[in-house]
N, CA, C and O atoms as a Tinker XYZ file with bonds, in Angstrom:
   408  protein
     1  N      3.650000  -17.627000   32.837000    73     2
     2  CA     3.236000  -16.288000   33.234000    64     1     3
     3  C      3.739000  -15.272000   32.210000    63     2     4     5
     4  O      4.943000  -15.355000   31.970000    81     3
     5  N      3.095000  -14.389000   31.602000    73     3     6
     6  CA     3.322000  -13.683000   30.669000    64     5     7
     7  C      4.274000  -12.184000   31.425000    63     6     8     9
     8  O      3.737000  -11.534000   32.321000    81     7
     9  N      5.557000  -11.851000   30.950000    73     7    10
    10  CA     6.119000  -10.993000   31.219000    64     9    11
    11  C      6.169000   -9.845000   30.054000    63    10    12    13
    12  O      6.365000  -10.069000   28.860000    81    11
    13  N      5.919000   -8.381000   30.748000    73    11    14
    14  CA     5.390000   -7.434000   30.079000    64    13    15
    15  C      7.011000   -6.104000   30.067000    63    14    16    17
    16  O      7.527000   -5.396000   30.931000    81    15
    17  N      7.231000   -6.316000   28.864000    73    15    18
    18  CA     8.633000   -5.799000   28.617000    64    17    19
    19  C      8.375000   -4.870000   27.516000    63    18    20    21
    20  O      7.974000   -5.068000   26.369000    81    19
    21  N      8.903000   -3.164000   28.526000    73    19    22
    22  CA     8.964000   -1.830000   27.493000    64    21    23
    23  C      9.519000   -2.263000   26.099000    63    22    24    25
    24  O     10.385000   -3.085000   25.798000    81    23
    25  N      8.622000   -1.318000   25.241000    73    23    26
    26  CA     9.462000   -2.038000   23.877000    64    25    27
    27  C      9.214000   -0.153000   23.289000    63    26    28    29
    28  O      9.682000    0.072000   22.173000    81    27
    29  N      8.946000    0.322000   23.574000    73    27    30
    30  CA     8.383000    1.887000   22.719000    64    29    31
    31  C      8.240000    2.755000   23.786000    63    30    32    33
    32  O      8.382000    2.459000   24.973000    81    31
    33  N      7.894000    4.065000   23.230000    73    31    34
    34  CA     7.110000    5.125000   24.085000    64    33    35
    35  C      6.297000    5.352000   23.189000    63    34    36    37
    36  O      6.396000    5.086000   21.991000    81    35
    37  N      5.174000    6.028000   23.938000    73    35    38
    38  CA     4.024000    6.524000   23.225000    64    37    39
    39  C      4.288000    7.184000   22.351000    63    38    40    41
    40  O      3.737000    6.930000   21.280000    81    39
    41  N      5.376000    8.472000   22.440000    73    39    42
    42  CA     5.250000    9.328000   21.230000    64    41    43
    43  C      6.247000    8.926000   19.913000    63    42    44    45
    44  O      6.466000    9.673000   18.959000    81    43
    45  N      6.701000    7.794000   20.069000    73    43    46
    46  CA     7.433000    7.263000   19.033000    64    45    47
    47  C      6.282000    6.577000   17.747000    63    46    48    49
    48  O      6.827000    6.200000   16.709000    81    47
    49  N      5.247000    6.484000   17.815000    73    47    50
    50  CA     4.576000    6.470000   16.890000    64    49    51
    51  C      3.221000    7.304000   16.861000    63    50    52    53
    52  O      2.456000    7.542000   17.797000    81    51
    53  N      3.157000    7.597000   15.827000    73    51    54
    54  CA     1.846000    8.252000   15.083000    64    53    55
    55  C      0.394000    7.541000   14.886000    63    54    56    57
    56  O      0.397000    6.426000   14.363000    81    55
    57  N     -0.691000    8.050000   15.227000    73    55    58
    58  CA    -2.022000    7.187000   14.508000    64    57    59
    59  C     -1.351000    6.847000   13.182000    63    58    60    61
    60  O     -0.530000    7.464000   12.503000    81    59
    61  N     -2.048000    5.494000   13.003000    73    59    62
    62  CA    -2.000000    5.032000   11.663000    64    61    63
    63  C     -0.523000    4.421000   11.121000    63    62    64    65
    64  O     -0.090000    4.356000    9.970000    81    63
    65  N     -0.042000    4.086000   12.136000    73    63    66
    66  CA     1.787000    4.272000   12.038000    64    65    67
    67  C      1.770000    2.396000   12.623000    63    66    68    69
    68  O      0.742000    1.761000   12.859000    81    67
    69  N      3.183000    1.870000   12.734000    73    67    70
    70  CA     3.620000    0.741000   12.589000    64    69    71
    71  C      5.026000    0.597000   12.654000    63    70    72    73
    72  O      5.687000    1.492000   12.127000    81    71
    73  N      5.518000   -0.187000   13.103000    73    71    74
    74  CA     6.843000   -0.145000   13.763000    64    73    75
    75  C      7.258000   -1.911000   13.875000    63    74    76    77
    76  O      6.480000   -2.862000   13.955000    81    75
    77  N      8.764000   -1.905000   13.845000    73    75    78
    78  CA     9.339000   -3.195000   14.206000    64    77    79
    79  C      9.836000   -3.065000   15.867000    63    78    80    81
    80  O     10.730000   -2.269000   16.156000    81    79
    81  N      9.296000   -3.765000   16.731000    73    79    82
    82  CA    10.100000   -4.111000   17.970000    64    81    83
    83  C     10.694000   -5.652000   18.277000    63    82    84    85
    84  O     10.308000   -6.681000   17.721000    81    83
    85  N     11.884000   -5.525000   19.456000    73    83    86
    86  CA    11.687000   -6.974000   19.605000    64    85    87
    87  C     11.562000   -6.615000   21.435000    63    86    88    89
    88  O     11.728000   -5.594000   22.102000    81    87
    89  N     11.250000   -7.800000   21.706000    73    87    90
    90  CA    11.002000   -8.216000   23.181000    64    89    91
    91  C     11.037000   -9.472000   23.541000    63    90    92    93
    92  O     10.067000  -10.192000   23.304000    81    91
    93  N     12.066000   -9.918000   24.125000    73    91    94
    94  CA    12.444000  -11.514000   24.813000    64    93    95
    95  C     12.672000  -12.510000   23.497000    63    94    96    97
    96  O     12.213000  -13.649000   23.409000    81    95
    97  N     13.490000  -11.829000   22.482000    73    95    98
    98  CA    13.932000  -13.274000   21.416000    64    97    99
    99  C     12.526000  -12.946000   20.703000    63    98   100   101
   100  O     12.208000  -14.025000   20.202000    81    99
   101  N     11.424000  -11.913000   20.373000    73    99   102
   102  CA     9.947000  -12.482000   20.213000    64   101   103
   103  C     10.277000  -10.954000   18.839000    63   102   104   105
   104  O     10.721000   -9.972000   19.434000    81   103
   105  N     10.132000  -10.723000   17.387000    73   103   106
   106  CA     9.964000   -9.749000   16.807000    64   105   107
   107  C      8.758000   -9.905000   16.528000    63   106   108   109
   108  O      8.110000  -10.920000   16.270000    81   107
   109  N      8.358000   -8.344000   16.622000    73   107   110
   110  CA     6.891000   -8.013000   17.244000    64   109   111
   111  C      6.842000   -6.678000   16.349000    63   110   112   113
   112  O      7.726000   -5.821000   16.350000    81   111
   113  N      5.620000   -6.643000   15.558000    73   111   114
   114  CA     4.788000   -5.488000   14.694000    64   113   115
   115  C      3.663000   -4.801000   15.756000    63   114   116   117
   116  O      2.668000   -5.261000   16.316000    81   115
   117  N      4.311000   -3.474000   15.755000    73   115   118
   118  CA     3.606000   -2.741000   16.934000    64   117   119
   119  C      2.542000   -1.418000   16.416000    63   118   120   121
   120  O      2.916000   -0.256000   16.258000    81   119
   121  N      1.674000   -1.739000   16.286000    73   119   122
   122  CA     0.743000   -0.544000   15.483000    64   121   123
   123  C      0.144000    0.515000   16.529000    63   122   124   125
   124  O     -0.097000    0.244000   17.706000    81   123
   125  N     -0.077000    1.864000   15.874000    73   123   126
   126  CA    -0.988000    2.520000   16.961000    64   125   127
   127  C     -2.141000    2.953000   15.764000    63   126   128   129
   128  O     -1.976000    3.248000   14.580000    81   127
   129  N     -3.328000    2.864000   16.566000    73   127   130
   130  CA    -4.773000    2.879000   15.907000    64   129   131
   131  C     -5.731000    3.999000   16.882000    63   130   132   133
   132  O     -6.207000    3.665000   17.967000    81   131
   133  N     -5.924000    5.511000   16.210000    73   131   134
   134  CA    -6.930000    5.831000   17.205000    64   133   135
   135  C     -6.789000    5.797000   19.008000    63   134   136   137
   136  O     -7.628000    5.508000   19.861000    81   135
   137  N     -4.995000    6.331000   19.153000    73   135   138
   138  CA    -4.673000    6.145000   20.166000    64   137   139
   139  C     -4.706000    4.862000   20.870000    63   138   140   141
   140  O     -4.627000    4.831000   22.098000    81   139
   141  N     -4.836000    3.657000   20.067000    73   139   142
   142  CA    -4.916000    2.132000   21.012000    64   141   143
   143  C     -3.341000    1.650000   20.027000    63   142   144   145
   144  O     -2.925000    2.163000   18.988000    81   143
   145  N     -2.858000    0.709000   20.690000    73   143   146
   146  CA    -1.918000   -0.207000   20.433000    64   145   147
   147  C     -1.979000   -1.320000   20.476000    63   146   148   149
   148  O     -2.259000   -1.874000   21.539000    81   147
   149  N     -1.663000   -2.248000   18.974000    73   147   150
   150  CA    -1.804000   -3.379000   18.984000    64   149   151
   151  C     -0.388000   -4.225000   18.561000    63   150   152   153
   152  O      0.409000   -3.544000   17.916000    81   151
   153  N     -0.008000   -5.533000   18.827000    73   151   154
   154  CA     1.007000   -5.959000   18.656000    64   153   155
   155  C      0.690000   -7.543000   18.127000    63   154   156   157
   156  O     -0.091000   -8.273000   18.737000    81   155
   157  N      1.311000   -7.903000   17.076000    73   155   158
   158  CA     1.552000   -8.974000   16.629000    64   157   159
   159  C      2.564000   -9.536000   15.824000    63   158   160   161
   160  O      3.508000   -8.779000   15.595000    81   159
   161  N      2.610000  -10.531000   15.394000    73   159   162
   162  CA     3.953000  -11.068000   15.095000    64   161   163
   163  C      4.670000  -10.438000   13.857000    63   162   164   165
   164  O      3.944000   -9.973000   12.979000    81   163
   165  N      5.854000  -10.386000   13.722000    73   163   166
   166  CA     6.245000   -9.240000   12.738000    64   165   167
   167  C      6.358000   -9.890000   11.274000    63   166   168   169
   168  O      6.142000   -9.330000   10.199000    81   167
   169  N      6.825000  -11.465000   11.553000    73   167   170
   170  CA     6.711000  -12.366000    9.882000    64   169   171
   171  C      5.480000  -13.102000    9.508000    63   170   172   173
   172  O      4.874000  -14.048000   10.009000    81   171
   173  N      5.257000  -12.121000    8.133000    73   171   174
   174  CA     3.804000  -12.408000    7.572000    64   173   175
   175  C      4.028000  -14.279000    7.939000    63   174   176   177
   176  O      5.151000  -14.782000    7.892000    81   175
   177  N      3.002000  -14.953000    8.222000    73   175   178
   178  CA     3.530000  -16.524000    8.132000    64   177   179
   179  C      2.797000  -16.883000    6.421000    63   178   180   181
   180  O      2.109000  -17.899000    6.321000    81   179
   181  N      3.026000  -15.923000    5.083000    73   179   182
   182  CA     3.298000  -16.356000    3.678000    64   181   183
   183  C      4.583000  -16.872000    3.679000    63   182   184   185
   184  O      4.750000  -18.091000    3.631000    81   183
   185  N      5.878000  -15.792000    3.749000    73   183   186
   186  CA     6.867000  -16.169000    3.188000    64   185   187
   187  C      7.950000  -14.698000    4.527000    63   186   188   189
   188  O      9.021000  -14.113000    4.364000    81   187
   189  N      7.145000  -14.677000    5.438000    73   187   190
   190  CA     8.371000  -13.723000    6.251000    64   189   191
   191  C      7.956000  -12.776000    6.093000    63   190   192   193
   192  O      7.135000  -12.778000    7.010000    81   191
   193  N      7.774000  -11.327000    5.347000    73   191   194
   194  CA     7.575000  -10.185000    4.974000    64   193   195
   195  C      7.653000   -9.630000    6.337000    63   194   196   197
   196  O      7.186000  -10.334000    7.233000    81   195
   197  N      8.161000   -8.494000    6.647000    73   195   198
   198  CA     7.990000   -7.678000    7.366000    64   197   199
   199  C      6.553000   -6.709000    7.984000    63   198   200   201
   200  O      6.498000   -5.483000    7.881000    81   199
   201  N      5.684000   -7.396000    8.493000    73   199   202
   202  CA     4.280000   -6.801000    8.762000    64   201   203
   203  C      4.519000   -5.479000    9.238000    63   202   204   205
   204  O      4.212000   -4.574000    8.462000    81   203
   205  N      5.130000   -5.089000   10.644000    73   203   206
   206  CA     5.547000   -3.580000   10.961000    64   205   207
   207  C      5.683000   -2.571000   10.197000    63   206   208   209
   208  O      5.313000   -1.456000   10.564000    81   207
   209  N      6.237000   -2.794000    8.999000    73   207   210
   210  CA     6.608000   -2.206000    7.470000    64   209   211
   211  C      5.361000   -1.966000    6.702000    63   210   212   213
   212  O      5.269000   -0.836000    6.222000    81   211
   213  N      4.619000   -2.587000    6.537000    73   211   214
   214  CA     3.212000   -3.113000    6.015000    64   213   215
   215  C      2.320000   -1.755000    5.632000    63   214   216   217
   216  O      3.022000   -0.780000    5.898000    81   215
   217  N      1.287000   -1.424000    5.210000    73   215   218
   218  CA     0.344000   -0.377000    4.714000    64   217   219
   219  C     -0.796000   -0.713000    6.005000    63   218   220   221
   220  O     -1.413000   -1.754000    6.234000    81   219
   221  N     -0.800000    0.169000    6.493000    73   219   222
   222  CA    -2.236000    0.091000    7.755000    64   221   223
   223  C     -3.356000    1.026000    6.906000    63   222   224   225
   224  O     -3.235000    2.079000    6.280000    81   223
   225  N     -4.385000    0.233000    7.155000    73   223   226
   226  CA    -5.832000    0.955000    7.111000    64   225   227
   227  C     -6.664000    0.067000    8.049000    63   226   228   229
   228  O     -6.947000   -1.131000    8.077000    81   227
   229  N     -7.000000    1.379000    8.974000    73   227   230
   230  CA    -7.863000    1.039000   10.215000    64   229   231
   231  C     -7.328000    0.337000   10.752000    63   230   232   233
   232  O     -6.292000    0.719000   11.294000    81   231
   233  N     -7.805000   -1.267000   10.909000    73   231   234
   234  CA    -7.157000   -2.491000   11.834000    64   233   235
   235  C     -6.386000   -3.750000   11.154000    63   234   236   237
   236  O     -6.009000   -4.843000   11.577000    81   235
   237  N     -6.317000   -2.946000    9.644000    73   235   238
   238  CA    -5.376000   -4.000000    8.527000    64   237   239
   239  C     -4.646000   -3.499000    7.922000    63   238   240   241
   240  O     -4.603000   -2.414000    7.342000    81   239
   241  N     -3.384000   -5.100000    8.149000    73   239   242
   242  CA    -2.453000   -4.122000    7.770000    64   241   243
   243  C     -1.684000   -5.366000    6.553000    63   242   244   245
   244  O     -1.557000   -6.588000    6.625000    81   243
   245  N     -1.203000   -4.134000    5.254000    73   243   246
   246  CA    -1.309000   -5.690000    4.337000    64   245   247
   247  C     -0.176000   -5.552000    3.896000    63   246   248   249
   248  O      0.303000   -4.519000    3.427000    81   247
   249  N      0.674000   -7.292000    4.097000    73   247   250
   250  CA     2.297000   -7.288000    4.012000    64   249   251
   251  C      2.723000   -6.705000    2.818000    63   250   252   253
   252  O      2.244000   -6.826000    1.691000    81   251
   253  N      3.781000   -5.990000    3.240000    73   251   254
   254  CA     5.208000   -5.447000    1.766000    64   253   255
   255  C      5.159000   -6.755000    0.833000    63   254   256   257
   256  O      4.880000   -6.520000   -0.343000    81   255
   257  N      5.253000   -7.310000    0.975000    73   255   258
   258  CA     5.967000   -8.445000    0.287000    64   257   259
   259  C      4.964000   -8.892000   -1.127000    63   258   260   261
   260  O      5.121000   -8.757000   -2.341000    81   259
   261  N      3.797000   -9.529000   -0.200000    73   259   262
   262  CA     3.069000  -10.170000   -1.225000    64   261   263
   263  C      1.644000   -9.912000   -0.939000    63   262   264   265
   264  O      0.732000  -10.523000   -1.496000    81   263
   265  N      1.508000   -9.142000   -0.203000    73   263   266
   266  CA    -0.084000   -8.323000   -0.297000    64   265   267
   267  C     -1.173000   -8.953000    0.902000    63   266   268   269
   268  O     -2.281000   -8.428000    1.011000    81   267
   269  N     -0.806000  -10.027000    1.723000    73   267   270
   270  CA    -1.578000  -11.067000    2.942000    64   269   271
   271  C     -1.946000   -9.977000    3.841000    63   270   272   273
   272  O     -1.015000   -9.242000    4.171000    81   271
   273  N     -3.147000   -9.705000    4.325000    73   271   274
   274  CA    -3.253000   -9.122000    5.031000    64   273   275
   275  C     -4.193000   -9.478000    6.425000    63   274   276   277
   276  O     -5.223000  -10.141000    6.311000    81   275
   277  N     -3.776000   -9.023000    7.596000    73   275   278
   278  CA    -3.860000   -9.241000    8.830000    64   277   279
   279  C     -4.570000   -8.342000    9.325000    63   278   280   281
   280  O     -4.388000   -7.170000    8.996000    81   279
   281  N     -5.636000   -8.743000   10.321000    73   279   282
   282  CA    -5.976000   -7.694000   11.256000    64   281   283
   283  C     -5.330000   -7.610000   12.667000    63   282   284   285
   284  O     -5.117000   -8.539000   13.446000    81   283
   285  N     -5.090000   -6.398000   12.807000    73   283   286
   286  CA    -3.870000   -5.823000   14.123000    64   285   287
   287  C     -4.179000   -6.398000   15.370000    63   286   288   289
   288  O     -3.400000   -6.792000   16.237000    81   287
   289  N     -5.628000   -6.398000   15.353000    73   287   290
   290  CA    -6.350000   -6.376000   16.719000    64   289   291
   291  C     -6.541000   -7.681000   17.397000    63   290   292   293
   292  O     -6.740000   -7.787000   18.608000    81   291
   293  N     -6.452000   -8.925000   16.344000    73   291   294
   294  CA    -6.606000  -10.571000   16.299000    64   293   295
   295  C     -5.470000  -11.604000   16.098000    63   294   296   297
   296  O     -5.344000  -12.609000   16.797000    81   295
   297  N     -4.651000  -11.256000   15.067000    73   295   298
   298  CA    -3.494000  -11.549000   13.840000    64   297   299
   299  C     -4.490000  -12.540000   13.000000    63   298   300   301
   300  O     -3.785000  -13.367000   12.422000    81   299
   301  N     -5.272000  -12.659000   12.845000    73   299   302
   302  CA    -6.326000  -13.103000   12.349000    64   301   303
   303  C     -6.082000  -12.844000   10.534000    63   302   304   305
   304  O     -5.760000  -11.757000   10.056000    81   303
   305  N     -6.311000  -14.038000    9.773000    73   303   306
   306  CA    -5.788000  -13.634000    8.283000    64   305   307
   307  C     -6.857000  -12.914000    8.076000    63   306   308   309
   308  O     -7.551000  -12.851000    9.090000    81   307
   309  N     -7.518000  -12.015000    6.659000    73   307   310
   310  CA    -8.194000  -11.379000    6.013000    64   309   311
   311  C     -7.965000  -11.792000    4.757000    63   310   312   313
   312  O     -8.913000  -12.030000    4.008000    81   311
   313  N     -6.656000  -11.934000    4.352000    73   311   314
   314  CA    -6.650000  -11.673000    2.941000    64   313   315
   315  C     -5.783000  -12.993000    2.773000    63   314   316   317
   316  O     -5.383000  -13.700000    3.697000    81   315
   317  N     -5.519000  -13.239000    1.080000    73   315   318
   318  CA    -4.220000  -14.347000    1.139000    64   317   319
   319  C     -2.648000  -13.249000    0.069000    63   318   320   321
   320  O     -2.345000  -12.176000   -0.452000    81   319
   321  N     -2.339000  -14.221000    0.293000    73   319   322
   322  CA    -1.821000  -15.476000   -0.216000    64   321   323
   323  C     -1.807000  -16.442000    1.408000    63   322   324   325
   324  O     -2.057000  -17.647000    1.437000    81   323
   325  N     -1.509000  -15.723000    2.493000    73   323   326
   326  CA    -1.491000  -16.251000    3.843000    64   325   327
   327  C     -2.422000  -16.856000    4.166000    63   326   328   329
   328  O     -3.579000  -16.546000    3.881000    81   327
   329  N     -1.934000  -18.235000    5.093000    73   327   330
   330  CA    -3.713000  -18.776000    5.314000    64   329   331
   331  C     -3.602000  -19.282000    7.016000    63   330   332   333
   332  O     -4.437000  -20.062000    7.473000    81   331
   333  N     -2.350000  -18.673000    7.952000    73   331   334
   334  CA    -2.521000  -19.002000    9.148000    64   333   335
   335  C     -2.182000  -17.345000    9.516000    63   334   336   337
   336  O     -1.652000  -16.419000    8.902000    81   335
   337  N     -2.680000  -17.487000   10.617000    73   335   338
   338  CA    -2.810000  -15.924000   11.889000    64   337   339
   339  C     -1.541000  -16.283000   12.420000    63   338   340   341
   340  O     -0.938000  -17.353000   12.508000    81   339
   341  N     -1.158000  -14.480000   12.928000    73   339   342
   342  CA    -0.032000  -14.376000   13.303000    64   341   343
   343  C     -0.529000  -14.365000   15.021000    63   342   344   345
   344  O     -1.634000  -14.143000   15.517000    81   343
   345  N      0.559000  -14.644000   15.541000    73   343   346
   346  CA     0.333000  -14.342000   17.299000    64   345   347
   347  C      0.140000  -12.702000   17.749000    63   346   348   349
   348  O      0.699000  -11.645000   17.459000    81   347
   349  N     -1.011000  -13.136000   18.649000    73   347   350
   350  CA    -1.157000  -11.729000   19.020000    64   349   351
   351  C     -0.553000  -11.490000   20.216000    63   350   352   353
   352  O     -0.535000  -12.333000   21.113000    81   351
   353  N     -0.035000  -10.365000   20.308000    73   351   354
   354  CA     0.402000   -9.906000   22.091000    64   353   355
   355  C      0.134000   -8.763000   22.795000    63   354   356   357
   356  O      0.366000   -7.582000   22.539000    81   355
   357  N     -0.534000   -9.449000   23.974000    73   355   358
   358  CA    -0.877000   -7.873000   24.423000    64   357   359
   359  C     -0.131000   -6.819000   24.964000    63   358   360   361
   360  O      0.996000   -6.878000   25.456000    81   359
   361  N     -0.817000   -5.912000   24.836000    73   359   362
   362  CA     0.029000   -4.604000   25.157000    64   361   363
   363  C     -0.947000   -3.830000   25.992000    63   362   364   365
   364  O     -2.171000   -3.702000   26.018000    81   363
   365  N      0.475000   -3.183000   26.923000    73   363   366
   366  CA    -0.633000   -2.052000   27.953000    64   365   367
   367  C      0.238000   -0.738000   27.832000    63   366   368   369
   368  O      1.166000   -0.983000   27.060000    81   367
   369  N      0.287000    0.328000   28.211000    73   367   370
   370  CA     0.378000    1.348000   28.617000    64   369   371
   371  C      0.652000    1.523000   29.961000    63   370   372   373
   372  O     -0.245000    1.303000   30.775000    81   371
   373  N      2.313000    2.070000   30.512000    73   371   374
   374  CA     2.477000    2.656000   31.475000    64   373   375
   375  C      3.352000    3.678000   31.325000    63   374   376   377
   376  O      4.512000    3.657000   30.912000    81   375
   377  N      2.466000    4.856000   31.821000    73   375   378
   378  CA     3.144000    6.773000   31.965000    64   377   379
   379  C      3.148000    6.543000   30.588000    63   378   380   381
   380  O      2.004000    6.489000   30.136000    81   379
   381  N      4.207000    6.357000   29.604000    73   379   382
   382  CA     4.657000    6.796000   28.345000    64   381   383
   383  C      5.189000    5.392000   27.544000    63   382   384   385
   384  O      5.527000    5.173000   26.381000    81   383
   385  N      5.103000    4.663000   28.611000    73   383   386
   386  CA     5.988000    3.219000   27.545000    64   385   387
   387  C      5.022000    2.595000   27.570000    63   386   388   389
   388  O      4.116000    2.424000   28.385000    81   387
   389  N      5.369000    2.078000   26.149000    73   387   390
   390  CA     4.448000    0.863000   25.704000    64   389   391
   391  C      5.094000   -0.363000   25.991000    63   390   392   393
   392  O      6.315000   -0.470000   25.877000    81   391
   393  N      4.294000   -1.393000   26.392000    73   391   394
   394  CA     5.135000   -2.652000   27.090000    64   393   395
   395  C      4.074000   -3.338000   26.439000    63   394   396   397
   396  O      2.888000   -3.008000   26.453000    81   395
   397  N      4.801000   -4.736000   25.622000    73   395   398
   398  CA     4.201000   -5.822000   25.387000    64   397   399
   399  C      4.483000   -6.861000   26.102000    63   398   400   401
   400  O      5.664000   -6.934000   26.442000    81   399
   401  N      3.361000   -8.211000   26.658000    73   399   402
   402  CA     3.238000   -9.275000   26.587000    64   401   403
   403  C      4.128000  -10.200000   26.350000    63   402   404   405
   404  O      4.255000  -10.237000   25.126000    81   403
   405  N      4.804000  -10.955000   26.834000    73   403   406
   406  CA     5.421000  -12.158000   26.102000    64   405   407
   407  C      5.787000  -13.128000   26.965000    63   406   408
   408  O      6.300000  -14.165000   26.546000    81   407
């Protein structure tokens, strides 16, 4: 059963913005897009990189490290050097906190 644990508030990030959380042992890259929030795993699976950290445009966001890039909305690869998807987790909205999935 998936348990849904505050990790943010809404106004802690900006459109177009990206963040490191953790929730239950799980580090988690938390984006906001056009007022939606998406969450996926925070180590590029290239070599680790910090995705949260990462350059967002629109729904991709492409690792510090070595350039792999992910879409927010899937963890779905796009780009390489990476060639497996990161886990996605969902996220909802309650009053002001953002709570992810896990």
């Amino acid at each position: 059963m998936t348990e849904f644990v505050s990790v943010a508030t809404t106004d802690d990030l900006d459109d177009g913005e990206g963040t490191v959380v953790e929730a239950n042992g799980h580090t988690i890259a938390l984006f906001k897009v056009d007022s939606d929030f998406y969450a996926i795993g925070n180590d590029c699976t290239h070599q680790g990189g910090p995705l949260g950290e990462g350059e967002l445009d629109g729904t991709t966001v492409t690792c510090p490290w070595h350039g792999a890039q992910f879409d927010i909305s899937s963890g779905e690869v796009l780009g390489p050097p990476a060639d497996k998807p990161e886990p996605e987790y969902e996220v909802r909205v309650d009053g002001d906190k953002i709570q992810v999935g896990v």
